[in-house]
Short mmCIF file of C-alpha atoms in Angstrom, two decimals:
data_model
loop_
_atom_site.label_atom_id
_atom_site.label_comp_id
_atom_site.label_asym_id
_atom_site.label_seq_id
_atom_site.Cartn_x
_atom_site.Cartn_y
_atom_site.Cartn_z
CA UNK A 219 4.22 1.33 -8.84
CA UNK A 220 1.40 -0.81 -10.12
CA UNK A 221 0.53 -4.02 -8.07
CA UNK A 222 -3.11 -6.43 -7.92
CA UNK A 223 -4.51 -3.71 -5.47
CA UNK A 224 -4.23 -0.84 -7.58
CA UNK A 225 -7.48 0.70 -9.29
CA UNK A 226 -7.06 0.78 -12.95
CA UNK A 227 -10.07 3.09 -12.45
CA UNK A 228 -7.40 5.82 -11.25
CA UNK A 229 -4.23 4.88 -13.48
CA UNK A 230 -6.12 5.70 -16.88
CA UNK A 231 -7.83 8.61 -14.70
CA UNK A 232 -4.00 9.80 -13.31
CA UNK A 233 -2.71 9.32 -16.78
CA UNK A 234 -5.14 10.97 -19.06
CA UNK A 235 -4.94 14.09 -16.91
CA UNK A 236 -1.23 14.09 -17.20
CA UNK A 237 -1.68 14.03 -21.25
CA UNK A 238 -3.97 16.80 -21.00
CA UNK A 239 -1.92 19.07 -18.79
CA UNK A 240 1.49 18.32 -20.82
CA UNK A 241 -0.33 18.04 -24.70
CA UNK A 242 1.02 21.64 -26.53
CA UNK A 243 -3.18 22.06 -27.76
CA UNK A 244 -1.80 23.14 -31.70
CA UNK A 245 -4.19 20.22 -33.31
CA UNK A 246 -7.95 20.68 -31.98
CA UNK A 247 -8.49 16.69 -31.95
CA UNK A 248 -5.49 15.66 -28.71
CA UNK A 249 -6.23 19.29 -27.26
CA UNK A 250 -10.21 18.70 -27.08
CA UNK A 251 -9.70 15.11 -26.84
CA UNK A 252 -7.33 14.94 -23.86
CA UNK A 253 -9.10 17.12 -22.13
CA UNK A 254 -12.78 15.00 -22.75
CA UNK A 255 -11.22 11.47 -22.00
CA UNK A 256 -9.94 13.14 -18.69
CA UNK A 257 -12.87 13.86 -17.57
CA UNK A 258 -14.72 11.34 -18.40
CA UNK A 259 -11.96 9.38 -16.24
CA UNK A 260 -12.35 11.27 -13.59
CA UNK A 261 -16.19 10.58 -13.67
CA UNK A 262 -15.40 7.03 -13.22
CA UNK A 263 -12.95 7.60 -9.92
CA UNK A 264 -15.71 9.13 -8.91
CA UNK A 265 -18.11 6.23 -9.22
CA UNK A 266 -20.06 8.42 -11.67
CA UNK A 267 -19.52 7.56 -15.53
CA UNK A 268 -21.74 5.09 -17.81
CA UNK A 269 -21.21 2.20 -20.38
CA UNK A 270 -22.05 4.12 -23.09
CA UNK A 271 -19.12 6.33 -21.98
CA UNK A 272 -16.54 3.20 -22.00
CA UNK A 273 -16.96 3.14 -25.42
CA UNK A 274 -17.17 6.96 -26.51
CA UNK A 275 -13.80 6.75 -25.14
CA UNK A 276 -12.71 3.24 -27.31
CA UNK A 277 -13.53 5.51 -29.70
CA UNK A 278 -11.64 8.41 -29.39
CA UNK A 279 -8.34 6.68 -28.98
CA UNK A 280 -8.82 5.24 -32.64
CA UNK A 281 -9.25 8.82 -34.16
CA UNK A 282 -6.60 10.10 -31.76
CA UNK A 283 -4.30 7.33 -32.70
CA UNK A 284 -4.56 7.86 -36.80
CA UNK A 285 -5.16 11.84 -36.63
CA UNK A 286 -3.74 13.81 -34.32
CA UNK A 287 -0.67 15.98 -35.74
CA UNK A 288 2.01 14.40 -33.48
CA UNK A 289 3.47 11.51 -31.33
CA UNK A 290 2.00 12.19 -27.88
CA UNK A 291 -1.90 12.93 -29.49
CA UNK A 292 -1.37 9.58 -31.15
CA UNK A 293 -0.50 7.92 -27.82
CA UNK A 294 -2.34 9.77 -25.61
CA UNK A 295 -5.25 7.60 -24.58
CA UNK A 296 -3.31 3.93 -25.14
CA UNK A 297 -3.66 3.39 -21.09
CA UNK A 298 -7.24 4.59 -21.12
CA UNK A 299 -7.77 2.18 -23.80
CA UNK A 300 -5.78 -0.79 -22.47
CA UNK A 301 -7.86 -0.06 -19.53
CA UNK A 302 -10.94 0.38 -20.38
CA UNK A 303 -10.47 -3.68 -22.88
CA UNK A 304 -8.61 -5.21 -19.62
CA UNK A 305 -10.76 -3.97 -16.29
CA UNK A 306 -14.15 -3.10 -18.47
CA UNK A 307 -15.16 -5.02 -14.90
CA UNK A 308 -13.63 -2.47 -12.33
CA UNK A 309 -15.13 0.44 -14.45
CA UNK A 310 -18.40 -0.88 -14.18
CA UNK A 311 -18.33 -2.28 -10.71
CA UNK A 312 -16.58 1.24 -9.49
CA UNK A 313 -19.70 2.69 -10.28
CA UNK A 314 -22.05 0.31 -8.75
CA UNK A 315 -20.38 0.63 -5.73
CA UNK A 316 -21.48 3.66 -5.55
CA UNK A 317 -24.73 3.50 -7.04
CA UNK A 318 -24.93 0.76 -4.38
CA UNK A 319 -23.91 3.39 -1.27
CA UNK A 320 -26.57 6.28 -2.67
CA UNK A 321 -22.82 8.23 -3.30
CA UNK A 322 -23.52 9.10 -7.57
CA UNK A 323 -25.64 11.48 -8.27
CA UNK A 324 -29.42 10.03 -9.82
#
């Protein structure tokens, strides 16, 4: 269940991992795109992402939506893109918190 206490960073990461695991791997944009998105969103879950990666994920979402061979690939990053657009501050705050406590690598 998703409520006001739910981390949208973790939701986006979990959904990206689901699509990475469930994709058939036939088209390279979906295979590589979902793998890379899952890696980046996992980094954000650990407080290690950056603003440029968020913008890159939004661009990747558009490319996958337009070029993936099947419906799964076309929608694989919908949750991530929506979370980034609507909760960008939460993504960036998680990184700031980790850095403030000295957890993130330099």
